[in-house]
CSV table of C-alpha atoms in Angstrom, one decimal:
chain,number,residue,atom,x,y,z
A,1,UNK,CA,95.7,82.7,151.5
A,2,UNK,CA,95.9,87.0,151.1
A,3,UNK,CA,98.3,87.5,148.2
A,4,UNK,CA,100.7,90.9,148.8
A,5,UNK,CA,102.1,93.2,146.4
A,6,UNK,CA,105.6,94.4,147.8
A,7,UNK,CA,107.3,97.0,145.9
A,8,UNK,CA,111.5,96.1,145.5
A,9,UNK,CA,114.1,98.3,143.9
A,10,UNK,CA,116.8,96.0,142.5
A,11,UNK,CA,120.1,97.7,141.1
A,12,UNK,CA,120.6,95.8,137.6
A,13,UNK,CA,123.6,96.7,135.4
A,14,UNK,CA,123.1,96.8,131.9
A,15,UNK,CA,125.8,97.4,129.5
A,16,UNK,CA,124.5,99.6,126.5
A,17,UNK,CA,126.5,101.0,123.1
A,18,UNK,CA,125.0,104.6,122.3
A,19,UNK,CA,126.7,107.0,120.0
A,20,UNK,CA,127.6,110.3,120.9
A,21,UNK,CA,126.2,113.4,119.4
A,22,UNK,CA,130.2,113.9,118.0
A,23,UNK,CA,130.0,110.3,116.1
A,24,UNK,CA,126.7,110.8,114.7
A,25,UNK,CA,127.7,114.1,113.3
A,26,UNK,CA,130.8,112.1,111.5
A,27,UNK,CA,128.7,109.0,110.7
A,28,UNK,CA,126.6,111.2,108.6
A,29,UNK,CA,129.9,113.0,107.1
A,30,UNK,CA,131.3,109.7,106.0
A,31,UNK,CA,128.1,109.4,104.3
A,32,UNK,CA,128.4,112.5,102.2
A,33,UNK,CA,129.8,112.6,98.7
A,34,UNK,CA,131.8,116.1,98.4
A,35,UNK,CA,128.8,118.2,96.8
A,36,UNK,CA,126.4,117.2,100.1
A,37,UNK,CA,129.7,117.8,102.0
A,38,UNK,CA,129.9,121.6,100.3
A,39,UNK,CA,126.1,122.2,101.5
A,40,UNK,CA,126.7,121.1,104.9
A,41,UNK,CA,129.6,123.3,105.7
A,42,UNK,CA,128.2,126.6,104.1
A,43,UNK,CA,125.0,125.5,106.2
A,44,UNK,CA,126.9,125.5,109.6
A,45,UNK,CA,128.5,128.4,108.5
A,46,UNK,CA,125.7,130.3,108.2
A,47,UNK,CA,124.1,128.8,111.6
A,48,UNK,CA,127.0,129.0,113.8
A,49,UNK,CA,128.8,132.8,114.3
A,50,UNK,CA,131.6,131.1,116.4
A,51,UNK,CA,132.5,129.2,113.0
A,52,UNK,CA,134.2,130.9,110.3
A,53,UNK,CA,136.5,130.8,107.5
A,54,UNK,CA,140.4,130.9,107.3
A,55,UNK,CA,141.5,133.7,105.2
A,56,UNK,CA,144.4,133.9,102.9
A,57,UNK,CA,146.2,136.2,104.9
A,58,UNK,CA,145.6,133.9,108.4
A,59,UNK,CA,146.5,130.8,106.1
A,60,UNK,CA,149.8,132.6,105.1
A,61,UNK,CA,150.1,134.0,109.0
A,62,UNK,CA,149.7,130.0,110.5
A,63,UNK,CA,146.3,131.7,113.0
A,64,UNK,CA,144.5,129.1,111.6
A,65,UNK,CA,144.9,126.6,114.5
A,66,UNK,CA,143.2,129.0,117.3
A,67,UNK,CA,141.5,127.0,119.9
A,68,UNK,CA,139.2,127.8,122.9
A,69,UNK,CA,141.9,129.4,125.2
A,70,UNK,CA,144.0,131.5,122.6
A,71,UNK,CA,143.8,135.1,122.3
A,72,UNK,CA,142.5,136.7,119.5
A,73,UNK,CA,144.3,138.5,116.8
A,74,UNK,CA,143.8,141.7,115.4
A,75,UNK,CA,144.4,141.0,112.2
A,76,UNK,CA,142.1,137.6,111.5
A,77,UNK,CA,139.7,139.5,108.9
A,78,UNK,CA,139.4,142.6,107.8
A,79,UNK,CA,137.1,145.6,109.6
A,80,UNK,CA,134.0,144.9,108.0
A,81,UNK,CA,134.0,141.1,108.6
A,82,UNK,CA,135.2,141.7,112.4
A,83,UNK,CA,132.3,144.4,112.8
A,84,UNK,CA,129.7,142.1,111.5
A,85,UNK,CA,130.7,139.3,113.6
A,86,UNK,CA,130.5,141.6,116.6
A,87,UNK,CA,126.7,142.6,115.6
A,88,UNK,CA,125.8,138.9,115.0
A,89,UNK,CA,127.1,138.2,118.4
A,90,UNK,CA,125.5,141.7,120.1
A,91,UNK,CA,121.7,140.8,118.5
A,92,UNK,CA,121.6,137.0,119.9
A,93,UNK,CA,123.1,138.1,123.0
A,94,UNK,CA,120.2,141.0,123.2
A,95,UNK,CA,117.7,138.3,122.6
A,96,UNK,CA,118.4,136.5,126.0
A,97,UNK,CA,115.3,137.5,128.3
A,98,UNK,CA,114.9,134.4,130.4
A,99,UNK,CA,115.9,130.8,131.4
A,100,UNK,CA,113.8,128.7,128.8
A,101,UNK,CA,114.6,131.6,125.8
A,102,UNK,CA,117.5,130.5,123.5
A,103,UNK,CA,119.3,132.9,121.0
A,104,UNK,CA,118.8,132.5,117.6
A,105,UNK,CA,121.6,133.1,115.1
A,106,UNK,CA,120.9,136.3,112.6
A,107,UNK,CA,122.4,133.9,109.9
A,108,UNK,CA,119.9,130.8,110.5
A,109,UNK,CA,117.2,130.6,107.8
A,110,UNK,CA,113.8,132.7,108.0
A,111,UNK,CA,111.7,130.9,105.9
A,112,UNK,CA,111.4,127.2,105.2
A,113,UNK,CA,111.0,127.4,101.7
A,114,UNK,CA,114.0,129.2,101.2
A,115,UNK,CA,115.5,126.7,102.9
A,116,UNK,CA,114.0,124.2,100.5
A,117,UNK,CA,115.5,126.0,97.4
A,118,UNK,CA,118.7,124.7,98.5
A,119,UNK,CA,119.1,122.0,95.9
A,120,UNK,CA,122.5,120.5,94.6
A,121,UNK,CA,121.3,121.0,91.3
A,122,UNK,CA,123.7,119.4,88.7
A,123,UNK,CA,125.6,117.7,91.3
A,124,UNK,CA,122.7,115.6,92.9
A,125,UNK,CA,123.6,111.8,91.7
A,126,UNK,CA,120.8,109.1,90.8
A,127,UNK,CA,121.6,107.6,94.5
A,128,UNK,CA,120.8,110.8,96.3
A,129,UNK,CA,117.6,111.6,94.5
A,130,UNK,CA,116.6,107.8,95.4
A,131,UNK,CA,117.5,109.0,99.5
A,132,UNK,CA,115.8,112.0,99.3
A,133,UNK,CA,112.5,110.2,98.3
A,134,UNK,CA,113.1,107.5,100.9
A,135,UNK,CA,113.6,110.5,103.7
A,136,UNK,CA,109.5,111.1,102.3
A,137,UNK,CA,109.0,108.0,103.3
A,138,UNK,CA,107.2,106.8,107.0
A,139,UNK,CA,109.8,103.8,107.4
A,140,UNK,CA,111.0,102.4,110.8
A,141,UNK,CA,114.9,102.1,111.2
A,142,UNK,CA,115.4,98.6,110.2
A,143,UNK,CA,113.3,99.4,106.7
A,144,UNK,CA,115.2,102.8,106.5
A,145,UNK,CA,118.7,100.6,106.8
A,146,UNK,CA,116.9,98.1,104.1
A,147,UNK,CA,116.2,100.8,101.6
A,148,UNK,CA,119.8,102.3,101.9
A,149,UNK,CA,121.1,99.1,101.1
A,150,UNK,CA,118.8,98.2,98.0
A,151,UNK,CA,119.4,101.7,96.7
A,152,UNK,CA,123.4,101.3,96.9
A,153,UNK,CA,123.2,97.8,95.4
A,154,UNK,CA,121.5,99.5,92.6
A,155,UNK,CA,123.2,99.1,89.1
A,156,UNK,CA,123.8,102.1,86.9
A,157,UNK,CA,120.6,101.4,84.7
A,158,UNK,CA,118.8,101.4,87.9
A,159,UNK,CA,117.8,97.7,88.0
A,160,UNK,CA,118.5,95.2,90.7
A,161,UNK,CA,120.3,92.6,89.5
A,162,UNK,CA,121.3,91.2,92.4
A,163,UNK,CA,119.0,88.4,94.5
A,164,UNK,CA,117.2,89.6,97.1
A,165,UNK,CA,118.8,86.3,98.8
A,166,UNK,CA,122.0,87.2,98.5
A,167,UNK,CA,121.1,91.1,99.9
A,168,UNK,CA,119.5,89.0,102.6
A,169,UNK,CA,122.6,87.4,103.3
A,170,UNK,CA,124.8,90.6,103.1
A,171,UNK,CA,122.9,92.6,105.3
A,172,UNK,CA,123.2,90.0,108.0
A,173,UNK,CA,126.9,89.7,107.6
A,174,UNK,CA,127.8,93.3,107.1
A,175,UNK,CA,125.6,95.1,108.8
A,176,UNK,CA,124.3,92.9,111.3
A,177,UNK,CA,120.8,93.2,110.1
A,178,UNK,CA,118.9,89.7,110.6
A,179,UNK,CA,115.6,90.2,108.5
A,180,UNK,CA,113.4,87.5,106.2
A,181,UNK,CA,113.8,88.0,102.4
A,182,UNK,CA,109.7,88.9,102.8
A,183,UNK,CA,110.7,91.9,104.9
A,184,UNK,CA,113.4,92.4,102.1
A,185,UNK,CA,110.8,92.5,99.2
A,186,UNK,CA,108.0,94.5,100.9
A,187,UNK,CA,110.7,97.5,101.2
A,188,UNK,CA,112.0,96.9,97.5
A,189,UNK,CA,108.2,97.5,96.9
A,190,UNK,CA,108.0,100.8,98.4
A,191,UNK,CA,111.4,102.0,96.4
A,192,UNK,CA,109.6,100.3,92.8
A,193,UNK,CA,107.4,103.2,93.6
A,194,UNK,CA,110.0,106.2,93.7
A,195,UNK,CA,110.5,108.2,90.4
A,196,UNK,CA,112.1,107.7,87.6
A,197,UNK,CA,109.4,104.7,87.1
A,198,UNK,CA,110.8,101.5,86.5
A,199,UNK,CA,113.7,101.9,89.4
A,200,UNK,CA,114.4,98.8,91.6
A,201,UNK,CA,113.0,96.3,89.1
A,202,UNK,CA,114.7,93.3,89.1
A,203,UNK,CA,114.0,92.3,85.1
A,204,UNK,CA,113.6,94.3,82.2
A,205,UNK,CA,110.1,92.7,82.1
A,206,UNK,CA,109.4,94.2,85.7
A,207,UNK,CA,110.9,97.6,84.6
A,208,UNK,CA,108.5,97.7,81.9
A,209,UNK,CA,105.5,96.7,83.3
A,210,UNK,CA,106.4,99.3,86.6
A,211,UNK,CA,106.4,101.9,83.7
A,212,UNK,CA,103.0,100.8,82.5
A,213,UNK,CA,101.5,100.4,85.9
A,214,UNK,CA,102.2,104.4,86.3
A,215,UNK,CA,100.1,104.9,83.0
A,216,UNK,CA,95.9,106.3,83.2
A,217,UNK,CA,93.6,103.3,83.0
A,218,UNK,CA,92.6,102.7,79.7
A,219,UNK,CA,92.9,100.8,77.0
A,220,UNK,CA,96.0,101.3,75.7
A,221,UNK,CA,97.7,100.6,79.4
A,222,UNK,CA,95.7,96.9,78.8
A,223,UNK,CA,97.4,96.2,75.6
A,224,UNK,CA,100.7,97.3,76.7
A,225,UNK,CA,100.2,95.2,79.9
A,226,UNK,CA,99.4,92.6,78.1
A,227,UNK,CA,102.5,92.6,75.2
A,228,UNK,CA,104.7,92.6,78.0
A,229,UNK,CA,103.3,90.0,80.1
A,230,UNK,CA,101.9,87.7,77.6
A,231,UNK,CA,104.1,88.5,74.4
A,232,UNK,CA,107.2,89.6,75.8
A,233,UNK,CA,109.5,87.3,73.9
A,234,UNK,CA,107.9,88.5,70.7
A,235,UNK,CA,108.4,91.9,72.0
A,236,UNK,CA,111.9,91.5,72.2
A,237,UNK,CA,112.3,89.6,68.9
A,238,UNK,CA,110.1,92.9,67.1
A,239,UNK,CA,107.5,90.5,66.2
A,240,UNK,CA,105.0,92.7,65.6
A,241,UNK,CA,103.0,91.0,62.8
A,242,UNK,CA,102.5,88.5,65.6
A,243,UNK,CA,101.7,90.5,68.3
A,244,UNK,CA,99.2,92.2,65.6
A,245,UNK,CA,97.8,89.0,65.4
A,246,UNK,CA,97.4,87.9,68.4
A,247,UNK,CA,96.1,90.9,70.2
A,248,UNK,CA,93.5,91.6,66.3
A,249,UNK,CA,95.0,95.0,65.8
A,250,UNK,CA,94.2,97.3,63.0
A,251,UNK,CA,97.8,98.6,61.5
A,252,UNK,CA,96.5,102.0,62.7
A,253,UNK,CA,96.3,100.5,66.2
A,254,UNK,CA,99.4,98.0,66.1
A,255,UNK,CA,101.3,101.3,64.8
A,256,UNK,CA,99.9,103.2,68.0
A,257,UNK,CA,100.7,100.3,70.2
A,258,UNK,CA,104.6,100.0,69.2
A,259,UNK,CA,104.5,103.9,69.3
A,260,UNK,CA,104.0,103.9,73.1
A,261,UNK,CA,106.1,100.6,73.7
A,262,UNK,CA,108.7,101.6,72.6
A,263,UNK,CA,108.7,105.3,74.5
A,264,UNK,CA,109.4,102.5,77.9
A,265,UNK,CA,112.7,103.5,79.5
A,266,UNK,CA,114.4,100.1,79.9
A,267,UNK,CA,117.4,101.6,82.1
A,268,UNK,CA,115.6,104.0,83.9
A,269,UNK,CA,118.9,104.5,86.3
A,270,UNK,CA,120.3,106.4,82.9
A,271,UNK,CA,117.5,108.1,82.3
A,272,UNK,CA,117.3,110.3,85.6
A,273,UNK,CA,120.9,110.9,85.3
A,274,UNK,CA,120.7,112.6,81.9
A,275,UNK,CA,117.6,114.8,83.5
A,276,UNK,CA,119.5,115.7,86.6
A,277,UNK,CA,122.8,116.6,84.4
A,278,UNK,CA,124.9,114.0,86.0
A,279,UNK,CA,126.4,111.8,84.0
A,280,UNK,CA,129.8,110.1,84.3
A,281,UNK,CA,131.5,113.1,83.2
A,282,UNK,CA,129.5,115.6,85.3
A,283,UNK,CA,130.3,113.4,88.5
A,284,UNK,CA,132.6,115.4,91.2
A,285,UNK,CA,135.2,112.5,92.4
A,286,UNK,CA,135.9,112.3,95.8
A,287,UNK,CA,139.4,111.2,95.4
A,288,UNK,CA,141.8,112.4,92.5
A,289,UNK,CA,144.3,109.2,91.9
A,290,UNK,CA,147.7,110.4,90.6
A,291,UNK,CA,149.6,108.2,87.7
A,292,UNK,CA,152.1,106.3,88.8
A,293,UNK,CA,155.6,108.0,89.3
A,294,UNK,CA,158.7,106.6,88.0
A,295,UNK,CA,159.2,105.2,91.6
A,296,UNK,CA,155.9,103.2,90.5
A,297,UNK,CA,154.4,105.3,93.9
A,298,UNK,CA,150.4,105.4,93.2
A,299,UNK,CA,149.1,108.6,95.2
A,300,UNK,CA,146.1,110.5,95.5
A,301,UNK,CA,144.3,113.3,97.4
A,302,UNK,CA,141.2,114.1,98.6
A,303,UNK,CA,139.2,116.5,96.3
A,304,UNK,CA,138.3,119.3,98.3
A,305,UNK,CA,136.4,121.1,96.1
A,306,UNK,CA,134.9,124.0,97.7
A,307,UNK,CA,135.2,123.2,100.9
A,308,UNK,CA,137.1,126.5,103.1
A,309,UNK,CA,139.2,125.5,105.5
A,310,UNK,CA,137.5,126.4,109.1
A,311,UNK,CA,138.4,127.9,112.6
A,312,UNK,CA,137.2,129.0,115.6
A,313,UNK,CA,136.3,132.7,115.6
A,314,UNK,CA,138.6,134.6,117.7
A,315,UNK,CA,135.9,136.9,118.4
A,316,UNK,CA,134.3,134.5,120.7
A,317,UNK,CA,136.9,132.7,121.8
A,318,UNK,CA,138.5,135.9,123.4
A,319,UNK,CA,135.0,136.5,124.9
A,320,UNK,CA,135.1,133.1,126.3
A,321,UNK,CA,138.5,133.9,127.9
A,322,UNK,CA,137.5,137.7,128.9
A,323,UNK,CA,134.5,136.3,131.0
A,324,UNK,CA,136.6,133.6,132.3
A,325,UNK,CA,139.1,136.2,134.2
A,326,UNK,CA,136.2,138.2,135.4
A,327,UNK,CA,133.9,135.2,136.9
A,328,UNK,CA,133.8,136.7,140.4
A,329,UNK,CA,131.9,139.9,138.9
A,330,UNK,CA,129.7,138.3,136.4
A,331,UNK,CA,125.7,139.2,136.8
A,332,UNK,CA,122.8,136.8,135.4
A,333,UNK,CA,123.6,138.4,131.9
A,334,UNK,CA,127.2,137.9,131.6
A,335,UNK,CA,127.2,134.1,132.8
A,336,UNK,CA,124.0,133.7,130.2
A,337,UNK,CA,126.7,135.2,127.7
A,338,UNK,CA,129.5,132.5,128.5
A,339,UNK,CA,127.2,129.9,128.5
A,340,UNK,CA,126.2,131.1,124.8
A,341,UNK,CA,129.4,131.9,123.7
A,342,UNK,CA,130.9,128.0,124.9
A,343,UNK,CA,127.8,126.4,123.6
A,344,UNK,CA,128.8,127.9,120.2
A,345,UNK,CA,132.5,127.5,120.3
A,346,UNK,CA,132.1,123.9,121.4
A,347,UNK,CA,129.8,123.0,118.6
A,348,UNK,CA,132.5,124.5,116.1
A,349,UNK,CA,135.2,123.0,117.2
A,350,UNK,CA,133.3,119.7,117.0
A,351,UNK,CA,132.2,120.3,113.5
A,352,UNK,CA,136.1,120.9,112.8
A,353,UNK,CA,136.9,117.8,114.4
A,354,UNK,CA,134.6,115.7,112.8
A,355,UNK,CA,135.7,116.9,109.8
A,356,UNK,CA,138.9,116.2,109.7
A,357,UNK,CA,138.3,113.1,111.2
A,358,UNK,CA,136.4,112.4,108.1
A,359,UNK,CA,139.5,113.1,105.7
A,360,UNK,CA,141.5,110.7,107.7
A,361,UNK,CA,139.1,107.8,107.7
A,362,UNK,CA,138.3,108.6,103.9
A,363,UNK,CA,142.4,108.7,103.3
A,364,UNK,CA,143.1,105.7,105.2
A,365,UNK,CA,140.3,103.6,103.0
A,366,UNK,CA,141.2,105.0,99.8
A,367,UNK,CA,144.9,103.8,100.9
A,368,UNK,CA,144.0,100.5,101.3
A,369,UNK,CA,141.7,99.9,98.4
A,370,UNK,CA,145.0,101.3,96.3
A,371,UNK,CA,147.3,98.7,97.9
A,372,UNK,CA,144.5,96.0,97.4
A,373,UNK,CA,144.0,96.6,93.6
A,374,UNK,CA,147.6,98.2,92.9
A,375,UNK,CA,147.8,96.2,89.3
A,376,UNK,CA,144.0,97.8,88.3
A,377,UNK,CA,145.2,101.2,89.0
A,378,UNK,CA,149.0,100.5,87.3
A,379,UNK,CA,147.0,99.1,83.9
A,380,UNK,CA,143.1,99.7,84.3
A,381,UNK,CA,142.5,95.9,83.4
A,382,UNK,CA,138.9,95.4,85.0
A,383,UNK,CA,140.3,91.6,85.0
A,384,UNK,CA,143.3,92.4,87.1
A,385,UNK,CA,140.5,93.4,90.0
A,386,UNK,CA,140.9,91.3,93.3
A,387,UNK,CA,138.2,89.8,95.3
A,388,UNK,CA,137.5,92.2,97.7
A,389,UNK,CA,134.6,92.7,99.9
A,390,UNK,CA,134.1,95.2,103.0
A,391,UNK,CA,135.6,93.0,105.5
A,392,UNK,CA,138.8,93.0,103.9
A,393,UNK,CA,139.3,96.4,103.9
A,394,UNK,CA,138.0,96.7,107.3
A,395,UNK,CA,140.6,94.5,108.3
A,396,UNK,CA,143.6,96.4,107.0
A,397,UNK,CA,142.4,99.8,108.2
A,398,UNK,CA,141.4,98.7,111.4
A,399,UNK,CA,137.9,100.6,110.5
A,400,UNK,CA,134.1,99.2,111.2
A,401,UNK,CA,132.7,97.5,108.3
A,402,UNK,CA,130.0,99.5,108.7
A,403,UNK,CA,132.5,102.6,108.3
A,404,UNK,CA,133.7,101.2,105.3
A,405,UNK,CA,130.5,100.9,103.8
A,406,UNK,CA,129.5,104.5,104.5
A,407,UNK,CA,132.8,105.6,102.8
A,408,UNK,CA,132.5,103.3,99.7
A,409,UNK,CA,128.6,104.5,99.3
A,410,UNK,CA,127.9,107.2,96.4
A,411,UNK,CA,131.4,108.1,96.1
A,412,UNK,CA,134.0,108.1,93.3
A,413,UNK,CA,137.3,108.3,92.1
A,414,UNK,CA,138.9,109.8,89.3
A,415,UNK,CA,141.8,107.9,87.7
A,416,UNK,CA,144.0,107.4,84.2
A,417,UNK,CA,141.3,104.9,83.3
A,418,UNK,CA,138.4,106.9,83.7
A,419,UNK,CA,135.9,107.9,87.0
A,420,UNK,CA,134.9,104.7,89.0
A,421,UNK,CA,132.1,104.3,91.8
A,422,UNK,CA,134.0,103.0,94.9
A,423,UNK,CA,132.0,100.3,95.1
A,424,UNK,CA,133.1,99.2,91.3
A,425,UNK,CA,136.3,98.2,93.2
A,426,UNK,CA,134.2,95.4,95.5
A,427,UNK,CA,133.3,92.2,94.7
A,428,UNK,CA,133.2,88.4,95.7
A,429,UNK,CA,135.5,86.0,95.0
A,430,UNK,CA,135.5,82.9,93.6
A,431,UNK,CA,138.0,79.6,94.0
A,432,UNK,CA,139.4,77.9,90.4
A,433,UNK,CA,140.2,74.8,89.2
A,434,UNK,CA,143.7,75.9,90.1
A,435,UNK,CA,142.7,76.7,94.0
A,436,UNK,CA,143.0,80.5,93.8
A,437,UNK,CA,140.4,83.0,94.8
A,438,UNK,CA,139.3,84.8,91.6
A,439,UNK,CA,137.2,88.0,91.4
A,440,UNK,CA,133.5,87.2,90.2
A,441,UNK,CA,134.2,90.4,88.0
A,442,UNK,CA,136.6,88.7,86.3
A,443,UNK,CA,134.4,85.2,85.5
A,444,UNK,CA,131.8,87.8,83.9
A,445,UNK,CA,134.5,89.4,81.9
A,446,UNK,CA,135.0,86.0,80.7
A,447,UNK,CA,131.6,84.9,80.2
A,448,UNK,CA,131.1,88.1,78.2
A,449,UNK,CA,134.2,87.4,75.8
A,450,UNK,CA,132.6,83.7,75.3
A,451,UNK,CA,129.3,85.6,74.3
A,452,UNK,CA,131.0,88.2,71.7
A,453,UNK,CA,133.0,85.5,70.0
A,454,UNK,CA,130.3,83.0,69.9
A,455,UNK,CA,128.9,81.9,66.8
A,456,UNK,CA,126.0,84.1,65.9
A,457,UNK,CA,123.9,82.0,63.5
A,458,UNK,CA,124.4,79.0,66.8
A,459,UNK,CA,124.9,80.8,70.1
A,460,UNK,CA,125.6,79.2,73.1
A,461,UNK,CA,123.3,78.0,75.3
A,462,UNK,CA,124.1,78.3,79.3
A,463,UNK,CA,125.0,74.5,79.7
A,464,UNK,CA,127.6,74.9,76.7
A,465,UNK,CA,128.8,78.3,78.0
A,466,UNK,CA,129.5,76.7,81.6
A,467,UNK,CA,131.5,73.7,79.8
A,468,UNK,CA,133.6,76.7,77.9
A,469,UNK,CA,133.8,78.5,81.5
A,470,UNK,CA,135.6,74.8,82.8
A,471,UNK,CA,138.0,74.6,80.5
A,472,UNK,CA,138.8,78.1,80.6
A,473,UNK,CA,139.6,77.4,84.3
A,474,UNK,CA,136.5,78.8,86.0
A,475,UNK,CA,134.1,75.5,87.0
A,476,UNK,CA,131.0,76.9,87.4
A,477,UNK,CA,127.4,75.4,87.3
A,478,UNK,CA,124.8,76.5,85.0
A,479,UNK,CA,122.7,78.6,87.5
A,480,UNK,CA,125.9,80.5,88.1
A,481,UNK,CA,126.4,81.3,84.4
A,482,UNK,CA,122.6,82.0,83.9
A,483,UNK,CA,123.1,85.0,86.9
A,484,UNK,CA,125.8,86.4,85.5
A,485,UNK,CA,124.5,86.2,82.3
A,486,UNK,CA,121.4,88.0,83.3
A,487,UNK,CA,123.7,90.6,85.4
A,488,UNK,CA,125.2,91.5,81.9
A,489,UNK,CA,122.0,92.1,80.7
A,490,UNK,CA,122.8,89.2,78.1
A,491,UNK,CA,119.1,87.4,76.5
A,492,UNK,CA,119.7,83.5,76.2
A,493,UNK,CA,120.7,81.5,73.3
A,494,UNK,CA,117.3,81.8,71.4
A,495,UNK,CA,117.1,85.4,71.5
A,496,UNK,CA,120.9,86.1,70.9
A,497,UNK,CA,120.3,84.7,67.2
């Protein structure tokens, strides 16, 4: 039987959700801390001659709200500034020679090296530096999402205290990313190649080994690796005599080895913060929480830093208006000029709108966090923090979970009790013996207090700690105690003597 190929045209309706360019701009802005946002605005001002700052005189006269159809005000800036804008416009229009030739702003960077010199300096945070290194890796979109989540999950010491299984669950629940633990492990190994050495380690032992692996090959490296791998307990107890005896070292060799080992950094995150000049006191807070007023209200303000108020250039707005009035007599060059001006004005308006949306989203999210954690902002007691996850704030604000995640990432709030990263206010819940949900942070505080007040000559085992926690109304298993103890950086009982 002869078979014939038949070509058919079938109409199929498929629903797809794609982000518009405006939405993508807003998403990027939500992820930016204040310092990065300031750089973004400066770059956009340099790149788009239709976007300009509102001067104090304009702000006082109320001309900051000029839209595309408004007529320009002759007093909107100084003569020099107005002439500079006009020259930029004329220069851009003169470059229009053909259909495929796009105008270039004279404010655009002419040297890529010059653009790369625009570093954040003192305002670059530990997390920002890691994300910069991530940008140099050839990652798939999924791997990039996993990497960002891993970076956001690091503690201030640069270590990952959260189990891979937990991260796997959180990625699936909060980010709709369904991947195997092996995939997360693979991405984590890439993160562990970043600077500073030791970042992304899941334990002190792994942190030190990662740093040792960066050293040049030789006998010293082999000895250091052997100590941390085979004699880690003796190392943590500073039993140098035992290590010297086991490795059959001379006194000089033992002292040299000890000198190299003590150079290893147990907290690579803190190390990077110092070298970048970004310790807690140097962090630029994105939110400033005011002290409680006489009526018990907790108010806050967005820290605008050096962010200027922006508007569309009246020169460009007036030019569009003038061209529209003379459409009938427009030649080809006039039409090209109109399209160019319209494009720049639309881009400027979109940028201004995205900034306003960012401010609104940050304000709504911070208000919800303050309302949820009101007691903490009143007394500064960490044990008063209620269980709160991204989904809770998303439900209160009506925003998407991914939006809340972006707002909470790498942003800080200044309170009368200190400066805190926004993710500090988020924690899982645990149902106690009284049936009430308790923050896991409160469990860690209770555990730390037990260990702080234990008999140092007879420290409590994890089983004994679990029993004591149960008496305090926290019925947790021994393995849960062990997990929280490790998160607190507290060694096992035999090492606490």
